[in-house]
PDB file of C-alpha atoms in Angstrom:
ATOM      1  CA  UNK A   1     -24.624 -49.468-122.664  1.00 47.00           C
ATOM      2  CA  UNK A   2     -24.779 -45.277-122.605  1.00 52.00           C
ATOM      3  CA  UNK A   3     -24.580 -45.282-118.914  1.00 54.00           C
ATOM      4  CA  UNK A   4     -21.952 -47.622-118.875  1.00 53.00           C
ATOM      5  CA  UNK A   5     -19.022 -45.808-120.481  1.00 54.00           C
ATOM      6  CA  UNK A   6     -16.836 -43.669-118.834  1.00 54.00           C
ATOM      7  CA  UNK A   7     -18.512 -39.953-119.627  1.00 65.00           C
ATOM      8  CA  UNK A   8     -22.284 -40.148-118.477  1.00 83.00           C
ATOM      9  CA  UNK A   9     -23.176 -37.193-120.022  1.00 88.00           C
ATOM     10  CA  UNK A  10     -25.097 -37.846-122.990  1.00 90.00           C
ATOM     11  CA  UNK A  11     -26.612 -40.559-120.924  1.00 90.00           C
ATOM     12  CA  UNK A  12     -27.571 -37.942-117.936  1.00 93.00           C
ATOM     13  CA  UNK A  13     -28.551 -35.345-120.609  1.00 94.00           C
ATOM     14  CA  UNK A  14     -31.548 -37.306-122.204  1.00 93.00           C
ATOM     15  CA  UNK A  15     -32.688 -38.383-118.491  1.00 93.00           C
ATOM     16  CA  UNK A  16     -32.213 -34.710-117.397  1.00 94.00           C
ATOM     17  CA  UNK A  17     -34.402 -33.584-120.328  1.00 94.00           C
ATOM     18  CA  UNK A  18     -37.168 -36.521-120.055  1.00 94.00           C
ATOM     19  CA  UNK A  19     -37.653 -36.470-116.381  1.00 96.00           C
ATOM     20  CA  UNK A  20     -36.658 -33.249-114.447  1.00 96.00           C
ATOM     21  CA  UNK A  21     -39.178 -31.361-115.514  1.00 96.00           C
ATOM     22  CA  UNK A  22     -42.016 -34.032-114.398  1.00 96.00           C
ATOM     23  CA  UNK A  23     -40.340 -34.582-111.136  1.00 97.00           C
ATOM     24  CA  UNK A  24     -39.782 -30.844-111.093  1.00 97.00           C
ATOM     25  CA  UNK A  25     -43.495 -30.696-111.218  1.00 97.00           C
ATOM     26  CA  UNK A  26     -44.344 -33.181-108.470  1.00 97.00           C
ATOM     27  CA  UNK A  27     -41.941 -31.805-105.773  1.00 97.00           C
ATOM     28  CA  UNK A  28     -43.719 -28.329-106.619  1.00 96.00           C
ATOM     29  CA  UNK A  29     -46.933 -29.547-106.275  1.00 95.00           C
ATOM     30  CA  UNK A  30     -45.923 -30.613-103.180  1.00 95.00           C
ATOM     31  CA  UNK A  31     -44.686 -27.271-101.872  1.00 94.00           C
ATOM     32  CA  UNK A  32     -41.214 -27.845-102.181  1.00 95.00           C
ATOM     33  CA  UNK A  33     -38.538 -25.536-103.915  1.00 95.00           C
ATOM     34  CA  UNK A  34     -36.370 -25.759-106.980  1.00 96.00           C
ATOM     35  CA  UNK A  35     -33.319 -26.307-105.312  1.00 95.00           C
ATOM     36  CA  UNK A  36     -35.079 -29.201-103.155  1.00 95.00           C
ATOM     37  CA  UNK A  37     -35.747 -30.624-106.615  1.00 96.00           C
ATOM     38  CA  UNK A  38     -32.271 -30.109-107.913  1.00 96.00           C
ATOM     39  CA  UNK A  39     -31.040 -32.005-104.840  1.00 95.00           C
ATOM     40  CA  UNK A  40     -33.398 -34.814-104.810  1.00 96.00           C
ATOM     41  CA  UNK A  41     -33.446 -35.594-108.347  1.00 96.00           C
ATOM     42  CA  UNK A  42     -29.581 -35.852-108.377  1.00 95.00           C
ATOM     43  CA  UNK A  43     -30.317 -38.507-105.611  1.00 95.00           C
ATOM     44  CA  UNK A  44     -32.554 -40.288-108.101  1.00 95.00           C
ATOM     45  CA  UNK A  45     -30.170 -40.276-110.381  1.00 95.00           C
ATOM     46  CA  UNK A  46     -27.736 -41.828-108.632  1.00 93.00           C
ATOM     47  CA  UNK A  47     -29.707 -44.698-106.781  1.00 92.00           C
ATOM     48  CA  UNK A  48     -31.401 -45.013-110.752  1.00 92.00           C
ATOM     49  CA  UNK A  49     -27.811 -45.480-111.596  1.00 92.00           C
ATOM     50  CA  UNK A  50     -26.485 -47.515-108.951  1.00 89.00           C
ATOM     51  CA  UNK A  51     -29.605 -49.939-108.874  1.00 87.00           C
ATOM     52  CA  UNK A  52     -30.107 -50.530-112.353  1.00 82.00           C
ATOM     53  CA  UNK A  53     -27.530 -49.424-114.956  1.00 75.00           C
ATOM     54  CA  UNK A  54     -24.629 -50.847-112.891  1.00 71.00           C
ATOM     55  CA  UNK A  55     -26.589 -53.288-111.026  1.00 71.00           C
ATOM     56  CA  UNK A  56     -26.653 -54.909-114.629  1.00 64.00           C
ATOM     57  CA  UNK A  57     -30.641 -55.721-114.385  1.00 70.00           C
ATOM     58  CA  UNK A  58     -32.967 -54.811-116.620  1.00 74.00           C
ATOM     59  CA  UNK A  59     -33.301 -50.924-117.109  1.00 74.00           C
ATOM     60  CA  UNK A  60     -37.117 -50.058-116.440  1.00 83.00           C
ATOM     61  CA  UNK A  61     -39.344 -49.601-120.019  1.00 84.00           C
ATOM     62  CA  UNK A  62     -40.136 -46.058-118.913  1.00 90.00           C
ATOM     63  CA  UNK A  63     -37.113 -44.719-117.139  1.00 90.00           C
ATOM     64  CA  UNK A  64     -39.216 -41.261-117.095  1.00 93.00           C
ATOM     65  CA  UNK A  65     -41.633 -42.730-115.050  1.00 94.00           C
ATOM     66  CA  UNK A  66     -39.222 -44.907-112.421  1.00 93.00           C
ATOM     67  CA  UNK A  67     -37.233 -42.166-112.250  1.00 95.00           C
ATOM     68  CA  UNK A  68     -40.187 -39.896-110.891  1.00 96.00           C
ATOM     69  CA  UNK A  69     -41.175 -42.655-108.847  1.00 95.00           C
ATOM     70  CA  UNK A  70     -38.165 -42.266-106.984  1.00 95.00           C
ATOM     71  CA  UNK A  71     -38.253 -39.011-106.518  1.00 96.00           C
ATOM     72  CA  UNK A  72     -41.255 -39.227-105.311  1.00 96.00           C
ATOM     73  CA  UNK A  73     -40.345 -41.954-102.723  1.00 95.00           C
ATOM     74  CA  UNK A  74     -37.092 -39.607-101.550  1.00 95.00           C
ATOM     75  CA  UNK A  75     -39.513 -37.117-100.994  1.00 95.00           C
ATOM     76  CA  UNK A  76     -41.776 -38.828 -98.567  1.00 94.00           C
ATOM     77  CA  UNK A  77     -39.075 -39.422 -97.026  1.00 91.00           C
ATOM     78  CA  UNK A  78     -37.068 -36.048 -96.811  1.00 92.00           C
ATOM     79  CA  UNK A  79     -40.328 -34.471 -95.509  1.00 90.00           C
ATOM     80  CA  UNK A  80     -40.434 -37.392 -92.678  1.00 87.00           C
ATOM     81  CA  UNK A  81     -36.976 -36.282 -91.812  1.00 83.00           C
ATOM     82  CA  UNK A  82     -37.754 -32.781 -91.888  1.00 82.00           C
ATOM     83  CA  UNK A  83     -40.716 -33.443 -89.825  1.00 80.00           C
ATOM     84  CA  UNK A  84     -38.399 -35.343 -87.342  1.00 75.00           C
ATOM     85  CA  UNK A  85     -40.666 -38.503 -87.678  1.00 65.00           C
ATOM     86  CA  UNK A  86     -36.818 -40.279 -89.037  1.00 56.00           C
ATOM     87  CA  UNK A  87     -33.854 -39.974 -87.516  1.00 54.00           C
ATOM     88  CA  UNK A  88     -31.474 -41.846 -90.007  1.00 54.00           C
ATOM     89  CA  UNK A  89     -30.154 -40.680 -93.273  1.00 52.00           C
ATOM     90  CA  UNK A  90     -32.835 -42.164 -95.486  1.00 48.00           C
ATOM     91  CA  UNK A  91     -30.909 -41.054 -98.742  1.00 46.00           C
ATOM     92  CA  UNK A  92     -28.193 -43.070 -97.502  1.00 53.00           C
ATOM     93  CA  UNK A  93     -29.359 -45.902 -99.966  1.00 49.00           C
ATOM     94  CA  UNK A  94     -25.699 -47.900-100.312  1.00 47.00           C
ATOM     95  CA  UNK A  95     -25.937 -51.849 -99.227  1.00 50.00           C
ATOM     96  CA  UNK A  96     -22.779 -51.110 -96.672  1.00 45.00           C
ATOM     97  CA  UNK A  97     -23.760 -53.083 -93.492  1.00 46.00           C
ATOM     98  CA  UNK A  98     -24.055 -51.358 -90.010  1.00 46.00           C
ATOM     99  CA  UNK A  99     -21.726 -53.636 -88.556  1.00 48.00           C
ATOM    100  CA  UNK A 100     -18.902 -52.043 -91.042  1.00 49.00           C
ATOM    101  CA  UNK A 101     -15.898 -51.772 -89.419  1.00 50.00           C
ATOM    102  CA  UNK A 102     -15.447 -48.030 -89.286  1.00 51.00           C
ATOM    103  CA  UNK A 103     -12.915 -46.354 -91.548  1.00 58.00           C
ATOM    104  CA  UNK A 104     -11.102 -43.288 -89.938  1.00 57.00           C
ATOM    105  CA  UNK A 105     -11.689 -40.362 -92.117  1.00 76.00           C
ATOM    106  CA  UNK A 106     -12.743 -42.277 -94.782  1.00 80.00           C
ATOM    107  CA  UNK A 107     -12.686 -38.663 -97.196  1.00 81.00           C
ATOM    108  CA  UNK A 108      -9.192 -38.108 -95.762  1.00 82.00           C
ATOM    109  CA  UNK A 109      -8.079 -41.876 -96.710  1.00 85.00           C
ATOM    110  CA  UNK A 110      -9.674 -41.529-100.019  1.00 86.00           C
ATOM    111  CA  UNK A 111      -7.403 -37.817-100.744  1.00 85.00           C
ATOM    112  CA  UNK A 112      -4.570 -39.912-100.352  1.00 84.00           C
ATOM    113  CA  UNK A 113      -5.447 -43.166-102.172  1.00 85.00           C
ATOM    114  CA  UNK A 114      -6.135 -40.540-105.264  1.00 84.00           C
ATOM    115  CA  UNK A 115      -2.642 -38.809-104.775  1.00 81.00           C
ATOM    116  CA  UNK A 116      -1.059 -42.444-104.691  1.00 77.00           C
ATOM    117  CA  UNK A 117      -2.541 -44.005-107.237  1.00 88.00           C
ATOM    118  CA  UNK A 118      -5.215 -42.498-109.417  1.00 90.00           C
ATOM    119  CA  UNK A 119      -5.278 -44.963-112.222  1.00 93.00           C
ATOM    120  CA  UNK A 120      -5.454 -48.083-109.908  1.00 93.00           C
ATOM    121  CA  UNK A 121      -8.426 -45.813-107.845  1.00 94.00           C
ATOM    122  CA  UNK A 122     -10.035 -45.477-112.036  1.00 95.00           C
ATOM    123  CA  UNK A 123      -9.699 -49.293-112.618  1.00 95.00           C
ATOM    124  CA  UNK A 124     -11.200 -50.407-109.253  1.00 95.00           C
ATOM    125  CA  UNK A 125     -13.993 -47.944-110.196  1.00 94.00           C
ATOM    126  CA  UNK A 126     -14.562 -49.008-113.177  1.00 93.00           C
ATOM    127  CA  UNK A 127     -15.071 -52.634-111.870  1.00 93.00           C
ATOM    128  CA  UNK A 128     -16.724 -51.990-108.659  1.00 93.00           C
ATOM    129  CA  UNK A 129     -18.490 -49.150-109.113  1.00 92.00           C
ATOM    130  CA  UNK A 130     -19.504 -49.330-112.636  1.00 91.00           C
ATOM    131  CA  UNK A 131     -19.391 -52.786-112.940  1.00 90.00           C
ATOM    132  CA  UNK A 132     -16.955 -52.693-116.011  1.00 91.00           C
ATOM    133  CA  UNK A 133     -16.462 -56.072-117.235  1.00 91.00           C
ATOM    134  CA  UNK A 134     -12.584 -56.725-117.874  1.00 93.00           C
ATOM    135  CA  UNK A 135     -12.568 -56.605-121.817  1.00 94.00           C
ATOM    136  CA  UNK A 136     -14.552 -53.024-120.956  1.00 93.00           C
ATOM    137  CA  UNK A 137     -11.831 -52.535-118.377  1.00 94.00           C
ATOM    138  CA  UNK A 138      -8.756 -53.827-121.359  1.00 95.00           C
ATOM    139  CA  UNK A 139     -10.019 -51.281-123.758  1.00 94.00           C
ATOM    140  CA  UNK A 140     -10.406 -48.429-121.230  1.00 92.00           C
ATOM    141  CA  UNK A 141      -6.862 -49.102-119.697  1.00 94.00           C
ATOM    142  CA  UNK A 142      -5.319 -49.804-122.819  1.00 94.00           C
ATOM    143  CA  UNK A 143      -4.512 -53.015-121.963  1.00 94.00           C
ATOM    144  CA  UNK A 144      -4.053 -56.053-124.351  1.00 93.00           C
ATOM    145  CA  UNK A 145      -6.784 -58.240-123.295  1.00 93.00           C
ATOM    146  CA  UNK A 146      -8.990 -59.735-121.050  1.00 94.00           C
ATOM    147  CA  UNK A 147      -6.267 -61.356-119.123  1.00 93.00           C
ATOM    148  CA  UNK A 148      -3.696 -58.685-118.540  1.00 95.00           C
ATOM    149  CA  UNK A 149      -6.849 -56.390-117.428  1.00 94.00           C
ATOM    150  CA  UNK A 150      -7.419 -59.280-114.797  1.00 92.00           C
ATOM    151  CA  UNK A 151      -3.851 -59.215-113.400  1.00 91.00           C
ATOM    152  CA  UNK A 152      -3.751 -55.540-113.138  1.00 92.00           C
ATOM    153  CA  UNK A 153      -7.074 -54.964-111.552  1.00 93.00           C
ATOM    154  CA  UNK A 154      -5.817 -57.395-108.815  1.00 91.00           C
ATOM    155  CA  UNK A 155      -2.435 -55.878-108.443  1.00 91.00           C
ATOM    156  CA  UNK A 156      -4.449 -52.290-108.203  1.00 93.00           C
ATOM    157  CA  UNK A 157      -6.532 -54.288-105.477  1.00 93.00           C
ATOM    158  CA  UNK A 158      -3.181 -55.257-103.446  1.00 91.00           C
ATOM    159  CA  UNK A 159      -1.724 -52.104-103.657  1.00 92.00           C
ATOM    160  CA  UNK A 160      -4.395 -50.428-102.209  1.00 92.00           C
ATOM    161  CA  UNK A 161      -5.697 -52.779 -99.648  1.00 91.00           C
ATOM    162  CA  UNK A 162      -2.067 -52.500 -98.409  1.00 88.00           C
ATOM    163  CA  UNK A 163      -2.311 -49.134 -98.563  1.00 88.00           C
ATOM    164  CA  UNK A 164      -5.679 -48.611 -96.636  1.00 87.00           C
ATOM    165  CA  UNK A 165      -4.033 -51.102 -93.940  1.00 86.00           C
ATOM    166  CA  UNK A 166      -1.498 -49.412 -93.439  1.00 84.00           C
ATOM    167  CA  UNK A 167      -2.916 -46.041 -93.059  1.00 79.00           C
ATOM    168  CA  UNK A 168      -5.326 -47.530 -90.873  1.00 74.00           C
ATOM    169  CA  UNK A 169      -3.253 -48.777 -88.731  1.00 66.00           C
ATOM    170  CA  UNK A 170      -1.275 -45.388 -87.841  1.00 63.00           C
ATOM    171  CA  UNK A 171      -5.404 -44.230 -87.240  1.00 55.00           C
ATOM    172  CA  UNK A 172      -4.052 -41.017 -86.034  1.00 52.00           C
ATOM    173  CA  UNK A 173      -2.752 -39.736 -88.818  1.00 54.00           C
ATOM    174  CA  UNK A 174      -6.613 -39.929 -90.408  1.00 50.00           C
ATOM    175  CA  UNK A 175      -8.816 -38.790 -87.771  1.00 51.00           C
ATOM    176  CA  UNK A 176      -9.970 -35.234 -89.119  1.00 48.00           C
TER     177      UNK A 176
ATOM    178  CA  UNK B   1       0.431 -62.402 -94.988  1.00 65.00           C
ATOM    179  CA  UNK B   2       0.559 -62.206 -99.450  1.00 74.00           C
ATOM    180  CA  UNK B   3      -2.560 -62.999-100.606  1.00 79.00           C
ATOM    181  CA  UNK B   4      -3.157 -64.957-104.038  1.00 84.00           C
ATOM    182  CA  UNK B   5      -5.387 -64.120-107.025  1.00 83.00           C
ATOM    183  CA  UNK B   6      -7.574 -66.710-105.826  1.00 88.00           C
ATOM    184  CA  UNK B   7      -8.319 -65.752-102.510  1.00 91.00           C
ATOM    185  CA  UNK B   8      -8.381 -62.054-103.828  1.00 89.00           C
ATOM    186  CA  UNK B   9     -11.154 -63.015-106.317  1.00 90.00           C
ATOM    187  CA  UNK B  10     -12.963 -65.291-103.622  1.00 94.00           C
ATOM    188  CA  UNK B  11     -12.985 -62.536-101.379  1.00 95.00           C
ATOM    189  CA  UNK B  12     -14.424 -60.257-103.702  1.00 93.00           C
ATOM    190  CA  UNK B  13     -17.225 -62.352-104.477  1.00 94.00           C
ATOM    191  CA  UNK B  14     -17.889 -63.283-100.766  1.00 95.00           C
ATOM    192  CA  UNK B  15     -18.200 -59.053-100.447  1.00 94.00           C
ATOM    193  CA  UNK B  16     -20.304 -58.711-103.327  1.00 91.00           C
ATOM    194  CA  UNK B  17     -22.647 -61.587-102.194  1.00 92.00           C
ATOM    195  CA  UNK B  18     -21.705 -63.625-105.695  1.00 92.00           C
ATOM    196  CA  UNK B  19     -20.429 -66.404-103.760  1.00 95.00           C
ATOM    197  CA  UNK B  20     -23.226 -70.055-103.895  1.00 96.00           C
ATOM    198  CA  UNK B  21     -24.096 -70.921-100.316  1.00 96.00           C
ATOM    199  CA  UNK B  22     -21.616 -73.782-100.010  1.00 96.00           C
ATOM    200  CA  UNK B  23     -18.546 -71.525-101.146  1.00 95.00           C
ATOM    201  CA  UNK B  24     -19.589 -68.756 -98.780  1.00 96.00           C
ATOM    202  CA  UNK B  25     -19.753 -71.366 -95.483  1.00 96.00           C
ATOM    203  CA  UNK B  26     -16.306 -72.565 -96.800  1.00 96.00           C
ATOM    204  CA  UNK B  27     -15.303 -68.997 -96.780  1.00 96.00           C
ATOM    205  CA  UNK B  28     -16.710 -68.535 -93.643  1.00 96.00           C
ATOM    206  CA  UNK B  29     -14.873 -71.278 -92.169  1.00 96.00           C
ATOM    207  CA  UNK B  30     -11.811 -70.234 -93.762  1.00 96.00           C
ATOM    208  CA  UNK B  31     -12.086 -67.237 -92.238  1.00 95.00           C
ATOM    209  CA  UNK B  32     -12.447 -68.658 -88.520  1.00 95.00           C
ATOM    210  CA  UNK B  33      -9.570 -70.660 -89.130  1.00 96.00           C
ATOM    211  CA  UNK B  34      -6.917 -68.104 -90.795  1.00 94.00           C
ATOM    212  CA  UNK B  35      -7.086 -64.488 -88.867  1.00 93.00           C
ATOM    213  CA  UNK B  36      -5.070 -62.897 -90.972  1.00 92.00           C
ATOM    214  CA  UNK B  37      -7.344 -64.004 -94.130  1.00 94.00           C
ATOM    215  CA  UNK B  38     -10.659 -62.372 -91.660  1.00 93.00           C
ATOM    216  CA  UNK B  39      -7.688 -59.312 -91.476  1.00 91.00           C
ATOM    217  CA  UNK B  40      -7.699 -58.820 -95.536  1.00 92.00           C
ATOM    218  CA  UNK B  41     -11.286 -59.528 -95.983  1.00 93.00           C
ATOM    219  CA  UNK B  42     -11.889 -56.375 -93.478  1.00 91.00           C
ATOM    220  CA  UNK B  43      -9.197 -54.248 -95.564  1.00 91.00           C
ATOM    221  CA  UNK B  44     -10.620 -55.074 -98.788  1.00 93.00           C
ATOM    222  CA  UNK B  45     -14.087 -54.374 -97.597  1.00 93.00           C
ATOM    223  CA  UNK B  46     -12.848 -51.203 -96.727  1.00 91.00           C
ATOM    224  CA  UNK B  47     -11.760 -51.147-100.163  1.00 93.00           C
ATOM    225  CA  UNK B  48     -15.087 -51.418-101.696  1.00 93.00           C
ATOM    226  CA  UNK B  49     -16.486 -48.839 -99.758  1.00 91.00           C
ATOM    227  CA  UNK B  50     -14.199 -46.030-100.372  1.00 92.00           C
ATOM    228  CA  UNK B  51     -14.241 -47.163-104.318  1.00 93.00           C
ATOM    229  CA  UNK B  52     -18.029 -46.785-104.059  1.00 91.00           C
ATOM    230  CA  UNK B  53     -17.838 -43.551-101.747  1.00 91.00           C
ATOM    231  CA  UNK B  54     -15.590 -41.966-105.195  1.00 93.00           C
ATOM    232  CA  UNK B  55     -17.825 -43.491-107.611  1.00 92.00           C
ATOM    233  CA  UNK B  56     -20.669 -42.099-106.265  1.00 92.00           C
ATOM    234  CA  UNK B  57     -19.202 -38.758-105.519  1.00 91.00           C
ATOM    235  CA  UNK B  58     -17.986 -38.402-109.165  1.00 92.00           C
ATOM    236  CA  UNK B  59     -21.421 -39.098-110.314  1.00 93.00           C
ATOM    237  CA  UNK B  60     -22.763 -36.807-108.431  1.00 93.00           C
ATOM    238  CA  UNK B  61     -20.347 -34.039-109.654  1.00 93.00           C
ATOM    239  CA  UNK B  62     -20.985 -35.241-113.481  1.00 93.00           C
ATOM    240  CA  UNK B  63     -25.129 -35.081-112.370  1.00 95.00           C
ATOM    241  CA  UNK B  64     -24.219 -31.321-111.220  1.00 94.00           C
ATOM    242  CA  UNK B  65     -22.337 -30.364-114.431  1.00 94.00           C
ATOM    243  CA  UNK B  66     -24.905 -31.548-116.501  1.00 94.00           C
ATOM    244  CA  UNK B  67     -27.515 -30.152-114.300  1.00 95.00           C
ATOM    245  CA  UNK B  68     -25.749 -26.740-114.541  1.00 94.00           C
ATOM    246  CA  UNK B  69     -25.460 -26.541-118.465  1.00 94.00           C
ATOM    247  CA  UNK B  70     -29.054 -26.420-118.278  1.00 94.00           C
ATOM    248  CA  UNK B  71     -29.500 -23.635-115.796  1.00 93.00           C
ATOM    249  CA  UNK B  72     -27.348 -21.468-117.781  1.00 94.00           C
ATOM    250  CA  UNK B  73     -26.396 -22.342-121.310  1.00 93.00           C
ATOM    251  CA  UNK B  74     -28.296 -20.011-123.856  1.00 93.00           C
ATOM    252  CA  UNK B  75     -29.644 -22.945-125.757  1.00 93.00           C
ATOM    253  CA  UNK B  76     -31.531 -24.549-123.015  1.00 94.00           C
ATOM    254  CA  UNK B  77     -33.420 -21.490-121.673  1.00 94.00           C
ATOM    255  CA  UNK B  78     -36.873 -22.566-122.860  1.00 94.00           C
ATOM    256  CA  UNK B  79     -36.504 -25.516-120.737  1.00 94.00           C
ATOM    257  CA  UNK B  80     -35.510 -23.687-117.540  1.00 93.00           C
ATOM    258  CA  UNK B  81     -38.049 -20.896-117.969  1.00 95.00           C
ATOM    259  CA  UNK B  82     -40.335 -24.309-118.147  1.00 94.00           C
ATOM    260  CA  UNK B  83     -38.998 -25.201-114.843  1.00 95.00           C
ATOM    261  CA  UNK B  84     -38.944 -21.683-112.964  1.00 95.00           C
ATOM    262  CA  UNK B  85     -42.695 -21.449-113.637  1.00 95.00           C
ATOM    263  CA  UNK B  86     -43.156 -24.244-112.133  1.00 95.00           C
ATOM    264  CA  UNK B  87     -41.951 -22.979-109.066  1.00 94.00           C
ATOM    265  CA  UNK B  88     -43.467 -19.411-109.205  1.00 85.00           C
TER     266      UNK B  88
END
């Protein structure tokens, strides 16, 4: 799939071109600015991406449409925050529970998972993020098959649950 | 505590909600029963959530670099003098 690869561009390109301007248009309409647009049609992009592309469901028939419907939706609810009538992030659309346990500097821990092992970091991406499926993840690695793409996405996953254990555990170190 | 492929993969699919409802109670069980397996599920939980944290924030850069190109490359200018009038 276009979205599914590793360079969105082309894929972000066409949906740039389709939909901005339309959403551009509501958001105007509405009173609000161009860089309020910029910022919540990027946010539409990203829950488009994260709920259907790699969700793996169907993508919508018009994606020009859906995509302006969630626009609209993020602004209802940005001017409900801005009103004060919300107190909670409503843009923060991820399925992480509230009962998460809570990661100490979770942007610190990341900087050093990426300085100790980008290419693991890329492959667990790739799976969990853009739900590669491992003869995606063999070709993209350069790996021989289906099979070897299995063992080293779960040695990547050791590595770096070890890793975010252990710098966990010395929670210190990561508080910002 | 060295954790096999197995329990790796069963974990992941207890985190993603893939699990069917008689494999997540045994997992749930299991968990109860083995503290240090309840230790790696939180750890590679944590896992998930700072792989989605990147994924997302690299999208969001890609979204911004795309978004750019067409606020200033000389081929797209009928499309952004489209959009500034909107906003005049």
């Amino acid at each position: 799939m276009e979205a599914n690869t590793i360079n969105h561009e082309a894929w972000l390109t066409r949906l740039y071109l389709d939909a901005f301007p339309a959403a551009s248009r509501y958001i105007s309409k509405q009173g609000g600015s161009l860089d309020e647009a910029k910022d919540l049609f990027q946010d539409a992009l990203v829950i488009y991406y994260e709920k259907t592309i790699a969700g793996n469901t169907n993508a919508p028939r018009n994606e020009k449409a859906y995509l302006l419907g969630i626009t609209k939706h993020l602004w209802y609810h940005y001017r409900q925050k801005q009103q004060g009538l919300l107190s909670d992030d409503v843009l923060n659309y991820t399925d992480i529970p509230n009962d998460a346990p809570l990661i100490p500097s979770a942007k610190r821990l990341l900087r050093y998972l990426e300085a100790a092992g980008q290419r693991c970091m890329d492959m667990l991406q790739a799976f969990y993020y853009d739900k590669q499926n491992m003869r995606e993840i063999a070709e993209r690695f350069g790996l021989s098959g289906e099979r070897s793409a299995t063992v080293q996405k779960h040695k990547c996953l050791e590595k770096v649950r070890d890793k975010v254990k252990e710098k966990s555990l010395v929670y210190e170190d990561f508080c910002e | 505590m060295k954790i096999s492929v197995s329990d790796s993969r069963q974990i992941d699919l207890y985190l993603l909600k893939q699990l069917a409802p008689q494999d997540k109670l045994l997992m749930d069980a299991r968990f109860v029963l083995n503290p240090a397996l309840h230790q790696t599920l939180q750890w590679q939980y944590q896992v998930h959530v700072l792989v989605q944290m990147r994924g997302r924030k690299q999208l969001k850069e890609q979204i911004k670099a795309v978004e750019e190109k067409f606020f200033i490359a000389p081929e797209y200018i009928s499309f952004r003098e489209r959009i500034w009038r909107l906003f005049r």
